[in-house]
Short mmCIF file of C-alpha atoms in Angstrom, two decimals:
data_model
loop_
_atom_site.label_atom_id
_atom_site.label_comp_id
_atom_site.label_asym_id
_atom_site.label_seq_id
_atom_site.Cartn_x
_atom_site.Cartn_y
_atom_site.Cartn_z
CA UNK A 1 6.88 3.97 73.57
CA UNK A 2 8.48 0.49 74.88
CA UNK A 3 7.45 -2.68 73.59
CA UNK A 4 7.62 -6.38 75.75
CA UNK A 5 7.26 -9.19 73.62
CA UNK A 6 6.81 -12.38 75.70
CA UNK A 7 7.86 -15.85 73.87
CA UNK A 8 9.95 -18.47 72.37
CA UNK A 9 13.42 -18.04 70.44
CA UNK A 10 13.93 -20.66 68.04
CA UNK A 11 17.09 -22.12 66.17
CA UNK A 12 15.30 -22.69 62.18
CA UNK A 13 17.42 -25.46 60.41
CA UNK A 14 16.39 -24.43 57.26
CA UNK A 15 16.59 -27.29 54.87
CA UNK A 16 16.04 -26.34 50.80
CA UNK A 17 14.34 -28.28 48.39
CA UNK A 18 18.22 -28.65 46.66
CA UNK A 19 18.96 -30.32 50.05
CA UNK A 20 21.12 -27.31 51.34
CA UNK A 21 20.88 -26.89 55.05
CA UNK A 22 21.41 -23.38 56.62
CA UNK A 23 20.54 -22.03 60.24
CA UNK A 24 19.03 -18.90 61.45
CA UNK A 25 17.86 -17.23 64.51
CA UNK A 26 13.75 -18.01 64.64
CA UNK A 27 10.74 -18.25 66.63
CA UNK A 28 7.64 -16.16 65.96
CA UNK A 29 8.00 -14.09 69.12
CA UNK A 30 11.70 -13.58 68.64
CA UNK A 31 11.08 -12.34 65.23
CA UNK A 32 8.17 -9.80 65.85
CA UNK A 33 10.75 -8.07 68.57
CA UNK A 34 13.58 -8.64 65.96
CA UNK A 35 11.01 -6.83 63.81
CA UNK A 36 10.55 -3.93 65.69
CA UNK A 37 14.88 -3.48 66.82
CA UNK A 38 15.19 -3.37 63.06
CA UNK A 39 12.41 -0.33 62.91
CA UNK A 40 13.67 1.50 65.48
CA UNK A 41 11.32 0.24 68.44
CA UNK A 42 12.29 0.54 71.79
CA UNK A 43 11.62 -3.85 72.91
CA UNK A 44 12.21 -6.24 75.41
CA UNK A 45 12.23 -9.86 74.80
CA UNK A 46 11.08 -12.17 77.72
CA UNK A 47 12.31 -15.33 76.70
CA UNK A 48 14.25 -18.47 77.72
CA UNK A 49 18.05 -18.98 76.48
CA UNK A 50 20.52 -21.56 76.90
CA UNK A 51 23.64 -20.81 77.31
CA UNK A 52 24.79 -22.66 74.14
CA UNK A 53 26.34 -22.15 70.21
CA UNK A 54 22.28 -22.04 68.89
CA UNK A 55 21.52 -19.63 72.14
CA UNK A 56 24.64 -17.77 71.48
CA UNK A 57 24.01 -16.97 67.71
CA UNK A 58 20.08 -15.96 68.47
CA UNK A 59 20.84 -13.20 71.16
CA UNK A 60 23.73 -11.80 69.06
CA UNK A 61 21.03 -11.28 66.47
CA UNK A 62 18.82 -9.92 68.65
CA UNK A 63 20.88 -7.62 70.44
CA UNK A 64 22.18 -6.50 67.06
CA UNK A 65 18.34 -5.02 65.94
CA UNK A 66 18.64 -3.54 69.50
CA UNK A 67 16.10 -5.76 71.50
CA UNK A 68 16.95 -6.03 75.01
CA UNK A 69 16.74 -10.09 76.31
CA UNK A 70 15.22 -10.85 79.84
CA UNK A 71 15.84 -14.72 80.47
CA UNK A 72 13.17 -16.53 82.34
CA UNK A 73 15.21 -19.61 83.30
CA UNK A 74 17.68 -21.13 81.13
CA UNK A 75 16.63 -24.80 79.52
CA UNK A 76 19.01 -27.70 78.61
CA UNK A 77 19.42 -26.79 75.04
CA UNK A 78 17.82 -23.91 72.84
CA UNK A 79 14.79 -25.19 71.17
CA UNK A 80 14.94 -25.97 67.52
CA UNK A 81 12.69 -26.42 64.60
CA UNK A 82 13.76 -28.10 60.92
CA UNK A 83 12.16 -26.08 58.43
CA UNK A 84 11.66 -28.10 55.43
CA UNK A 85 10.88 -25.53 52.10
CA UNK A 86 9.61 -26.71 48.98
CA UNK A 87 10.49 -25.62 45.14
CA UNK A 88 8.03 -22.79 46.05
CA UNK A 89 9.71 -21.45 49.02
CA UNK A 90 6.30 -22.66 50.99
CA UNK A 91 7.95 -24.11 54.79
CA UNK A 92 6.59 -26.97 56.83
CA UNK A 93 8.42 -27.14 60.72
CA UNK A 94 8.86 -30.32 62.87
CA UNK A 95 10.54 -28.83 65.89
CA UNK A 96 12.76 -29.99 69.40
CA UNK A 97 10.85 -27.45 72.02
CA UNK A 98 10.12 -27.31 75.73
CA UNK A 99 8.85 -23.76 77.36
CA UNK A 100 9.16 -23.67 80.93
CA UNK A 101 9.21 -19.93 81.40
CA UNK A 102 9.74 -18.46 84.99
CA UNK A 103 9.21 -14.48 85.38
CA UNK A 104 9.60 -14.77 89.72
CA UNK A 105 12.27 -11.83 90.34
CA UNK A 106 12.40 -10.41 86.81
CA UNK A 107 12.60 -6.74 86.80
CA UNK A 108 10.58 -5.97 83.47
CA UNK A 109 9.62 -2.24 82.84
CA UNK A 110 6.33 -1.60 82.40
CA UNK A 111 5.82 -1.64 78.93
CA UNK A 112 3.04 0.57 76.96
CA UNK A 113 2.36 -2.79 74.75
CA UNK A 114 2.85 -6.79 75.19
CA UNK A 115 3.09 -8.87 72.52
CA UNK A 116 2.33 -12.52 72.74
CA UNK A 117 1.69 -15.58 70.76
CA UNK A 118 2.76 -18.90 69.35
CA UNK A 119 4.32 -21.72 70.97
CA UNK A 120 4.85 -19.79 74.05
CA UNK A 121 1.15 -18.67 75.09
CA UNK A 122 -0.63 -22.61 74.38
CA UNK A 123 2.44 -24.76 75.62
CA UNK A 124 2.70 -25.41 78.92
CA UNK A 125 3.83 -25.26 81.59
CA UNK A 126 5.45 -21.87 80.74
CA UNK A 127 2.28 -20.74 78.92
CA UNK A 128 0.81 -20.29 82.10
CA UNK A 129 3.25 -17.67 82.37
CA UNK A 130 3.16 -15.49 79.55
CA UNK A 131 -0.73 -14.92 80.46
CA UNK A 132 -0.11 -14.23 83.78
CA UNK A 133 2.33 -11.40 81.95
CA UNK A 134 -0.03 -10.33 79.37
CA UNK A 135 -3.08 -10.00 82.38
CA UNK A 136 -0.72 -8.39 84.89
CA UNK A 137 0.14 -5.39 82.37
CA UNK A 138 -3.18 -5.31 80.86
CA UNK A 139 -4.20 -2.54 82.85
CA UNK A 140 -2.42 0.05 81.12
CA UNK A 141 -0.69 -1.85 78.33
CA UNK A 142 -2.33 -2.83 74.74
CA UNK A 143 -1.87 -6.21 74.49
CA UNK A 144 -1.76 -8.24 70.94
CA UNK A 145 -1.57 -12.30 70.11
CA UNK A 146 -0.56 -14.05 66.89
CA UNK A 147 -1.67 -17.90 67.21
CA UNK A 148 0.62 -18.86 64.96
CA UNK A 149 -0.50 -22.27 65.46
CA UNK A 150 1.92 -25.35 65.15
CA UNK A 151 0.29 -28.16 64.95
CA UNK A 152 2.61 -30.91 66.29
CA UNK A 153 2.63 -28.83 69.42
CA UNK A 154 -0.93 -27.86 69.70
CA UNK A 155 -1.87 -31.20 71.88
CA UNK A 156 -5.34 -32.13 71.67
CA UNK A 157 -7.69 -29.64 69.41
CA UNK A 158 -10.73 -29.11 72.02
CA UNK A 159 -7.86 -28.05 74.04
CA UNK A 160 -5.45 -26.10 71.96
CA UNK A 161 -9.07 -24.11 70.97
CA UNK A 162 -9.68 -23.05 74.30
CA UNK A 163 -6.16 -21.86 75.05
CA UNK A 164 -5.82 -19.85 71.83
CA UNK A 165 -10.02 -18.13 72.31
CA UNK A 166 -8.56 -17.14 76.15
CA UNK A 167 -5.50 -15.42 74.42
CA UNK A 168 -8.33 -13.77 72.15
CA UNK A 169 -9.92 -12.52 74.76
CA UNK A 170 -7.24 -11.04 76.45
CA UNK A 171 -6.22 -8.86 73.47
CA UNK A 172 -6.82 -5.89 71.86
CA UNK A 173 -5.47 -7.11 68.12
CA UNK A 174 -4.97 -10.70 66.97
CA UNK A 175 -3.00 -11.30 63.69
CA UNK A 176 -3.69 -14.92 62.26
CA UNK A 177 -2.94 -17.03 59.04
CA UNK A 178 -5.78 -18.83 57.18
CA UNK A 179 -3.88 -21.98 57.98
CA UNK A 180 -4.05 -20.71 61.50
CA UNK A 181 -7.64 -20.57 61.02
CA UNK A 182 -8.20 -23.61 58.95
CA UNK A 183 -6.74 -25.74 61.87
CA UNK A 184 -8.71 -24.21 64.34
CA UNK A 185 -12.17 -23.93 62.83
CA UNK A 186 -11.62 -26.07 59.55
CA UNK A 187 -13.89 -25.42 56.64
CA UNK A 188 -15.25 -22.75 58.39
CA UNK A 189 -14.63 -19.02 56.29
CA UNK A 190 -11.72 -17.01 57.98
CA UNK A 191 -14.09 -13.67 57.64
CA UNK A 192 -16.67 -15.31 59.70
CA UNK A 193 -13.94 -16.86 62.40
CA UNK A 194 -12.33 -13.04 62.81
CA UNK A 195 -15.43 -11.42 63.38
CA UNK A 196 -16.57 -14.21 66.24
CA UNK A 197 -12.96 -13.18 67.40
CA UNK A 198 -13.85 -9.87 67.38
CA UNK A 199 -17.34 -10.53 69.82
CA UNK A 200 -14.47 -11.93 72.39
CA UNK A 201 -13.09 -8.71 72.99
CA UNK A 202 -10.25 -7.59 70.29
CA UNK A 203 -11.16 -3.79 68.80
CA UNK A 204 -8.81 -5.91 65.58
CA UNK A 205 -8.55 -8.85 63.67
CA UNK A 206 -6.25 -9.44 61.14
CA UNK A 207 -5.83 -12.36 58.56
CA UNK A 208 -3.09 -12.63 56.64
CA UNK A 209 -3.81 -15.22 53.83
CA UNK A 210 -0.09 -15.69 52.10
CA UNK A 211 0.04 -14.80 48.03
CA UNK A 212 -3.47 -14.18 48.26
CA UNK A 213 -3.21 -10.98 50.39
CA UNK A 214 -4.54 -10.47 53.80
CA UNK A 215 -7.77 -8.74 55.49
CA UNK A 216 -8.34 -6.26 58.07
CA UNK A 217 -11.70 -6.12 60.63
CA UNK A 218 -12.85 -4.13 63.09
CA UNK A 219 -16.97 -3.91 64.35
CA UNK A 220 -17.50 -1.48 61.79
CA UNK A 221 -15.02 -1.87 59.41
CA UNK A 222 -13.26 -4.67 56.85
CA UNK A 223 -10.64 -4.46 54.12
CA UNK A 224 -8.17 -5.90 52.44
CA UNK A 225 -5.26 -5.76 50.82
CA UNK A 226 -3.49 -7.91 47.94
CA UNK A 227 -0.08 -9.41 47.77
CA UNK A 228 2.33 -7.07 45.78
CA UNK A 229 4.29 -9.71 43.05
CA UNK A 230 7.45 -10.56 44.65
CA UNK A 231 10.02 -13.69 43.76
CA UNK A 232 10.14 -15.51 46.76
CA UNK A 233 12.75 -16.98 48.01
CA UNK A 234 11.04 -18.53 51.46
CA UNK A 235 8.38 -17.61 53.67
CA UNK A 236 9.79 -18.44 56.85
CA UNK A 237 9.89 -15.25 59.25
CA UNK A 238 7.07 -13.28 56.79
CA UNK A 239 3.79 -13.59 58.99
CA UNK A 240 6.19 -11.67 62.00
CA UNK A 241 7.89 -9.15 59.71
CA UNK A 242 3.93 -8.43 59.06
CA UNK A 243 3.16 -8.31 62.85
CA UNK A 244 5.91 -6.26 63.60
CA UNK A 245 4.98 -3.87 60.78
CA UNK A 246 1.38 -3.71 62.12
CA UNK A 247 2.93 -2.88 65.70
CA UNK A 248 4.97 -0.32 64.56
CA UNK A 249 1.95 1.45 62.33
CA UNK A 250 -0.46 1.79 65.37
CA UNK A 251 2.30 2.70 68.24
CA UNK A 252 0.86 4.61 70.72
CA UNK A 253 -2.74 3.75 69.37
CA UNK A 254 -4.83 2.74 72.74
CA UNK A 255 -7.71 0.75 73.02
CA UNK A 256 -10.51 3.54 72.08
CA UNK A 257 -8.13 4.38 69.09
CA UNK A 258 -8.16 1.25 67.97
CA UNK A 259 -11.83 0.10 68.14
CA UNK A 260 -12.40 3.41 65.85
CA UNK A 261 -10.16 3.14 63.19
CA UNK A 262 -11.42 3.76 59.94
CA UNK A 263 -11.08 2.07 56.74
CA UNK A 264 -8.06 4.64 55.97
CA UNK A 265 -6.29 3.79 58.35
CA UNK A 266 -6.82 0.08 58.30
CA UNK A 267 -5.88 0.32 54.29
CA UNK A 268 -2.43 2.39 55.61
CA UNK A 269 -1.78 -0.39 58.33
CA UNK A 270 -2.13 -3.49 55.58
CA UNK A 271 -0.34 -1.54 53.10
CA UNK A 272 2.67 -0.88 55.04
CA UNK A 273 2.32 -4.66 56.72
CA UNK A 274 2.35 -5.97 53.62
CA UNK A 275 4.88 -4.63 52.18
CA UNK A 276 7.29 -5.50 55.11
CA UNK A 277 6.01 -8.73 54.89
CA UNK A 278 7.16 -8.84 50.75
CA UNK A 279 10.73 -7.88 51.73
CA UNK A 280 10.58 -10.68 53.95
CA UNK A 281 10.14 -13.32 51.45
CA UNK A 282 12.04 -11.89 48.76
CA UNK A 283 15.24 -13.24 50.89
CA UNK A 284 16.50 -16.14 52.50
CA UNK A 285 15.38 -16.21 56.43
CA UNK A 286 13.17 -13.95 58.64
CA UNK A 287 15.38 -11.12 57.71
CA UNK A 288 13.02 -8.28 58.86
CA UNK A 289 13.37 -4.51 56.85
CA UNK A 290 14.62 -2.03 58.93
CA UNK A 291 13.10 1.57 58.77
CA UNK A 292 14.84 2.89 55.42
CA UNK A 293 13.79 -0.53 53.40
CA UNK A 294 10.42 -0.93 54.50
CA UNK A 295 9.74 3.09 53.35
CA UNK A 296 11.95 2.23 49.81
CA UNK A 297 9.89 -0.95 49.34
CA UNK A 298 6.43 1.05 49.88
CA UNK A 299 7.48 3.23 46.73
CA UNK A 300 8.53 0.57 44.67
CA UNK A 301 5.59 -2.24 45.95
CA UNK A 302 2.17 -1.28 44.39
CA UNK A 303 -0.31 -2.96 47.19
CA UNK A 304 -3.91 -2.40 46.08
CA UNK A 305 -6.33 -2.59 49.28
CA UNK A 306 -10.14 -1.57 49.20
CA UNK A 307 -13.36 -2.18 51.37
CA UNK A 308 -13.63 -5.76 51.92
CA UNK A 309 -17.25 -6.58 50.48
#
């Protein structure tokens, strides 16, 4: 089945806490097609590109994991975000972005799933865009959104909330962070945000919640799933390795499929996401596992998942 994952490529200036400063190829959409080259998925990135050394580096690593890049207008410079990491790997972003996506004249294939999220579906005026994408394959594509909410780029919150519950809506599984959830709803419990998420229209919600594992939910359905012990070296790139992980688990899954899964399958999907996302942070970058290390890792990773109470 094809994949067409619509959003932002990033250039991450990765600064250590030892004051080392490296750069790799970034941006949460880029990385969840990245995610699925390395695992053998057939993808399409709908992005924007310029044609410079930053642009240069992140479609040579994209078209290395095999994703195929469809430019929607070409901006001044490639956007960029400083990654600052702590001693515990932990990364905070301030970031040099504009998104003025333009799909008039692209030729994309129609695609069997669309991925969307982050920067790309709130910030406008390309955001307007990627949902007129999303809505225009909806028909007989799945559709999935990961907020992955930035908050210097959010705009004002009433706002930014109404943008990110229309992507809800629109899909059939959302993937967010606590943090993602904090900022949105703050002090409100991420359990009880996912399943209001899941009134809106999505068959799943996920919630991934860093060291301290992540959750699954459906309407008749919850578990979760703890963090395996890993030495982390950063998180930057783990939430999409996750996503793409998830992707890859329920290919070919359509929207009845989905609303029914069972807690065995939902225990499968976070094992197997989780682990992905654990080979993530065990090295520098959002260095993805490809097929043949996410199956090693599952052996060697003991996840233990049960019925969310």
């Amino acid at each position: 089945m094809s994949f067409l994952v619509i959003g932002e490529c990033v250039a991450d200036i990765v600064r250590g806490a030892d004051g080392t400063e490296r750069i790799h190829p970034g941006g949460s959409p880029a990385n969840v097609a990245h995610g699925l080259g390395r695992l053998g998925r057939d993808v399409t990135l709908l992005t924007q590109l310029a044609d410079d050394p930053a642009g240069r580096l992140i479609a040579d690593h994209l078209k290395g994991a095999g994703v195929r890049i469809e430019v929607g207008g070409v901006p001044a410079r490639t956007p960029s975000a400083v990654v600052a990491l702590d001693a515990r790997g932990q990364a905070t972003y301030g970031f040099d972005i504009t998104w003025t996506l333009e799909t008039g004249g692209l030729l994309v294939e129609r695609p069997a799933h669309v991925h969307i999220g982050s920067i790309a579906a709130v910030t406008a005026p390309g955001a307007d865009a990627v949902l007129a994408e999303a809505e225009r394959f909806r028909g007989a594509a799945t559709v999935s959104y990961d907020p992955n909410v930035r908050p210097a780029l959010m705009g004002d919150h009433a706002g930014a909330l109404a943008r990110v519950e229309r992507c809800v809506a629109l899909s059939d599984l959302v993937k967010a962070s606590d943090e993602d959830l904090d900022w949105l709803y703050p002090g409100e419990d991420p359990r009880e945000v996912a399943a209001r998420w899941l009134g809106l229209g999505p068959a799943v919600v996920l919630v991934t919640r860093g060291a301290a594992g992540s959750l699954a939910l459906t309407r008749r359905e919850s578990v979760f799933a703890e963090a395996p012990a890993v030495a982390v070296v950063d998180t930057v790139g783990a939430g999409d390795s996750f996503m793409s992980a998830v992707l890859d688990t329920l290919a070919g899954a359509e929207r009845e499929v989905l609303a029914g899964l069972g807690a065995e399958h939902l225990t499968r999907l976070l094992r197997r996401a989780t682990t992905a996302a654990a080979v993530t942070v065990s090295r520098a970058g959002a260095r993805p596992p490809d097929r043949a290390e996410l199956d090693a890792a599952g052996e060697r990773f003991t996840v233990r998942c049960g019925r969310a109470s």
